């Protein structure tokens, strides 16, 4: 499976902003508006985690990562930290999932962390400037869509250059040479 694209991330941002704003508005009308941001944040993070785990090329550990995220989200819900810390921890968990499944070097992971913090700042800025939750969510996920531009590590770009790994062509070439030597050598 190919890595997600930026255009796909824009679609996710649009869907998340519409769904988040609609959920917030609906839940606010039903409950009177108190404490609605936490379930909306958790639901948006859950949706994004599911999206990331579906789109990752890595097959091992997806269920474990999903269950670990769910346990951490429930722990956050029960601990009920201040809203800013709650939001920051959810962003951190999203970053951790992306780092585990899409990046293979420390530099890539740190670049993704900077992107996640920039996305959080952009979302908060848009929310404060406009008063619109829809635009705050949109800006957050739009900046998050840029994670696809973070280049892989040099080892991931050139897998044949590491002596402990060989690509499929070199493996086939080595087997063919061994077979040729076996059939052409005197008995």
CSV table of C-alpha atoms in Angstrom, one decimal:
chain,number,residue,atom,x,y,z
A,1,UNK,CA,0.0,0.0,0.0
A,2,UNK,CA,1.3,3.4,-0.9
A,3,UNK,CA,1.9,6.2,1.6
A,4,UNK,CA,-0.9,8.7,2.0
A,5,UNK,CA,-0.8,11.8,-0.2
A,6,UNK,CA,-1.2,15.4,0.6
A,7,UNK,CA,-4.5,15.7,-1.3
A,8,UNK,CA,-5.8,12.7,0.7
A,9,UNK,CA,-4.8,14.6,3.9
A,10,UNK,CA,-6.7,17.6,2.7
A,11,UNK,CA,-9.8,15.4,2.3
A,12,UNK,CA,-9.3,14.1,5.8
A,13,UNK,CA,-9.0,17.6,7.1
A,14,UNK,CA,-12.2,18.6,5.4
A,15,UNK,CA,-14.1,15.6,6.7
A,16,UNK,CA,-12.7,16.0,10.2
A,17,UNK,CA,-13.5,19.7,10.4
A,18,UNK,CA,-17.1,19.1,9.2
A,19,UNK,CA,-17.6,16.1,11.5
A,20,UNK,CA,-16.0,17.8,14.5
A,21,UNK,CA,-18.0,21.0,14.1
A,22,UNK,CA,-21.2,19.2,13.5
A,23,UNK,CA,-20.6,16.9,16.5
A,24,UNK,CA,-19.8,19.8,18.8
A,25,UNK,CA,-22.9,21.8,17.7
A,26,UNK,CA,-25.2,18.8,18.1
A,27,UNK,CA,-23.8,17.8,21.5
A,28,UNK,CA,-23.9,21.3,22.7
A,29,UNK,CA,-27.5,21.7,21.8
A,30,UNK,CA,-28.4,18.4,23.5
A,31,UNK,CA,-26.4,18.8,26.7
A,32,UNK,CA,-26.2,22.6,27.2
A,33,UNK,CA,-22.6,22.9,26.1
A,34,UNK,CA,-20.6,21.9,29.1
A,35,UNK,CA,-17.7,19.5,28.7
A,36,UNK,CA,-18.3,18.8,25.0
A,37,UNK,CA,-14.8,19.5,23.7
A,38,UNK,CA,-13.2,16.5,25.3
A,39,UNK,CA,-15.4,13.9,23.5
A,40,UNK,CA,-15.0,15.8,20.2
A,41,UNK,CA,-11.2,15.8,20.6
A,42,UNK,CA,-11.2,12.1,21.4
A,43,UNK,CA,-13.5,11.2,18.5
A,44,UNK,CA,-11.5,13.2,16.0
A,45,UNK,CA,-8.2,11.6,17.3
A,46,UNK,CA,-9.8,8.2,17.1
A,47,UNK,CA,-10.9,8.8,13.5
A,48,UNK,CA,-7.4,10.0,12.6
A,49,UNK,CA,-5.7,7.0,14.3
A,50,UNK,CA,-8.0,4.7,12.3
A,51,UNK,CA,-7.1,6.5,9.1
A,52,UNK,CA,-3.4,6.3,9.8
A,53,UNK,CA,-3.5,2.6,10.7
A,54,UNK,CA,-5.5,1.8,7.6
A,55,UNK,CA,-3.0,3.7,5.3
A,56,UNK,CA,0.2,2.5,6.8
A,57,UNK,CA,2.3,0.2,4.7
A,58,UNK,CA,3.4,-1.6,7.9
A,59,UNK,CA,1.3,-4.6,8.7
A,60,UNK,CA,2.7,-5.7,12.1
A,61,UNK,CA,1.5,-4.0,15.3
A,62,UNK,CA,-1.5,-2.1,14.0
A,63,UNK,CA,-4.0,-3.8,16.4
A,64,UNK,CA,-1.6,-3.4,19.3
A,65,UNK,CA,-1.1,0.3,18.5
A,66,UNK,CA,-4.8,0.8,18.2
A,67,UNK,CA,-5.5,-0.9,21.6
A,68,UNK,CA,-2.7,1.0,23.3
A,69,UNK,CA,-4.1,4.3,21.9
A,70,UNK,CA,-7.6,3.3,23.2
A,71,UNK,CA,-6.2,2.5,26.7
A,72,UNK,CA,-4.3,5.8,26.7
A,73,UNK,CA,-7.4,7.7,25.6
A,74,UNK,CA,-9.5,6.1,28.3
A,75,UNK,CA,-6.8,6.9,30.8
A,76,UNK,CA,-6.9,10.5,29.8
A,77,UNK,CA,-10.6,10.6,30.0
A,78,UNK,CA,-10.6,9.2,33.6
A,79,UNK,CA,-7.6,11.4,34.7
A,80,UNK,CA,-9.4,14.5,33.3
A,81,UNK,CA,-6.3,16.8,33.0
A,82,UNK,CA,-6.9,20.4,32.1
A,83,UNK,CA,-8.2,20.9,28.5
A,84,UNK,CA,-4.9,22.2,27.1
A,85,UNK,CA,-2.9,19.2,28.5
A,86,UNK,CA,-5.7,16.8,27.3
A,87,UNK,CA,-5.4,18.3,23.8
A,88,UNK,CA,-1.6,18.2,23.9
A,89,UNK,CA,-1.5,14.6,25.0
A,90,UNK,CA,-3.9,13.6,22.2
A,91,UNK,CA,-1.6,15.3,19.7
A,92,UNK,CA,1.3,13.5,21.2
A,93,UNK,CA,-0.4,10.2,20.8
A,94,UNK,CA,-1.2,10.9,17.2
A,95,UNK,CA,2.5,11.9,16.6
A,96,UNK,CA,3.6,8.7,18.2
A,97,UNK,CA,1.4,6.6,16.0
A,98,UNK,CA,2.7,8.4,12.9
A,99,UNK,CA,6.3,8.1,14.0
A,100,UNK,CA,6.0,4.3,14.7
A,101,UNK,CA,4.3,3.5,11.4
A,102,UNK,CA,5.6,6.1,8.9
A,103,UNK,CA,9.1,7.2,9.9
A,104,UNK,CA,12.3,5.2,10.3
A,105,UNK,CA,14.7,7.7,11.7
A,106,UNK,CA,15.1,10.1,14.6
A,107,UNK,CA,15.3,13.1,12.2
A,108,UNK,CA,12.1,12.2,10.5
A,109,UNK,CA,10.4,11.7,13.9
A,110,UNK,CA,11.6,15.0,15.2
A,111,UNK,CA,10.4,16.8,12.0
A,112,UNK,CA,7.0,15.2,12.5
A,113,UNK,CA,6.9,16.3,16.1
A,114,UNK,CA,7.6,19.9,14.9
A,115,UNK,CA,4.9,19.5,12.4
A,116,UNK,CA,2.4,18.3,15.0
A,117,UNK,CA,3.2,21.2,17.3
A,118,UNK,CA,2.9,23.6,14.4
A,119,UNK,CA,-0.5,22.1,13.5
A,120,UNK,CA,-1.7,22.5,17.1
A,121,UNK,CA,-0.5,26.1,17.1
A,122,UNK,CA,-2.2,26.8,13.7
A,123,UNK,CA,-5.5,25.2,15.0
A,124,UNK,CA,-5.5,27.2,18.2
A,125,UNK,CA,-4.6,30.4,16.3
A,126,UNK,CA,-7.5,29.9,13.8
A,127,UNK,CA,-9.9,29.1,16.6
A,128,UNK,CA,-8.9,32.2,18.6
A,129,UNK,CA,-8.9,34.5,15.6
A,130,UNK,CA,-12.2,33.4,14.1
A,131,UNK,CA,-14.1,31.8,17.0
A,132,UNK,CA,-14.9,29.0,14.6
A,133,UNK,CA,-14.2,25.4,15.8
A,134,UNK,CA,-14.6,24.3,12.1
A,135,UNK,CA,-11.7,26.5,11.0
A,136,UNK,CA,-9.6,25.5,14.0
A,137,UNK,CA,-10.0,21.8,13.2
A,138,UNK,CA,-9.5,22.5,9.5
A,139,UNK,CA,-6.2,24.3,10.1
A,140,UNK,CA,-5.0,21.6,12.5
A,141,UNK,CA,-5.6,18.7,10.2
A,142,UNK,CA,-4.5,20.7,7.1
A,143,UNK,CA,-1.1,21.2,8.6
A,144,UNK,CA,-1.0,17.6,9.8
A,145,UNK,CA,-1.5,16.6,6.1
A,146,UNK,CA,2.0,17.8,5.5
A,147,UNK,CA,3.5,14.8,7.2
A,148,UNK,CA,3.7,13.1,3.8
A,149,UNK,CA,6.4,15.6,2.8
A,150,UNK,CA,8.8,14.5,5.5
A,151,UNK,CA,11.4,12.5,3.6
A,152,UNK,CA,12.3,9.0,4.7
A,153,UNK,CA,15.7,8.3,6.3
A,154,UNK,CA,18.6,7.8,3.9
A,155,UNK,CA,18.6,4.1,4.6
A,156,UNK,CA,15.0,3.8,3.5
A,157,UNK,CA,15.6,5.7,0.3
A,158,UNK,CA,18.5,3.4,-0.7
A,159,UNK,CA,17.7,-0.1,0.8
A,160,UNK,CA,20.4,-1.8,-1.4
A,161,UNK,CA,23.2,0.2,0.1
A,162,UNK,CA,23.1,-1.4,3.5
A,163,UNK,CA,25.1,-4.6,3.6
A,164,UNK,CA,22.6,-6.4,5.8
A,165,UNK,CA,19.8,-5.8,3.4
A,166,UNK,CA,19.5,-6.5,-0.3
A,167,UNK,CA,16.7,-5.6,-2.6
A,168,UNK,CA,14.6,-8.2,-4.5
A,169,UNK,CA,16.7,-7.7,-7.7
A,170,UNK,CA,20.0,-8.3,-6.0
A,171,UNK,CA,18.6,-11.4,-4.2
A,172,UNK,CA,17.4,-12.9,-7.5
A,173,UNK,CA,20.7,-12.0,-9.2
A,174,UNK,CA,22.7,-13.8,-6.5
A,175,UNK,CA,20.5,-16.9,-6.8
A,176,UNK,CA,20.8,-16.9,-10.6
A,177,UNK,CA,24.6,-16.7,-10.4
A,178,UNK,CA,24.7,-19.5,-7.9
A,179,UNK,CA,22.5,-21.7,-10.2
A,180,UNK,CA,24.7,-20.8,-13.2
A,181,UNK,CA,27.9,-21.7,-11.3
A,182,UNK,CA,26.3,-25.0,-10.3
A,183,UNK,CA,25.4,-26.0,-13.8
A,184,UNK,CA,28.7,-24.9,-15.5
A,185,UNK,CA,31.2,-26.2,-13.0
A,186,UNK,CA,32.8,-29.5,-13.7
A,187,UNK,CA,31.7,-32.4,-11.6
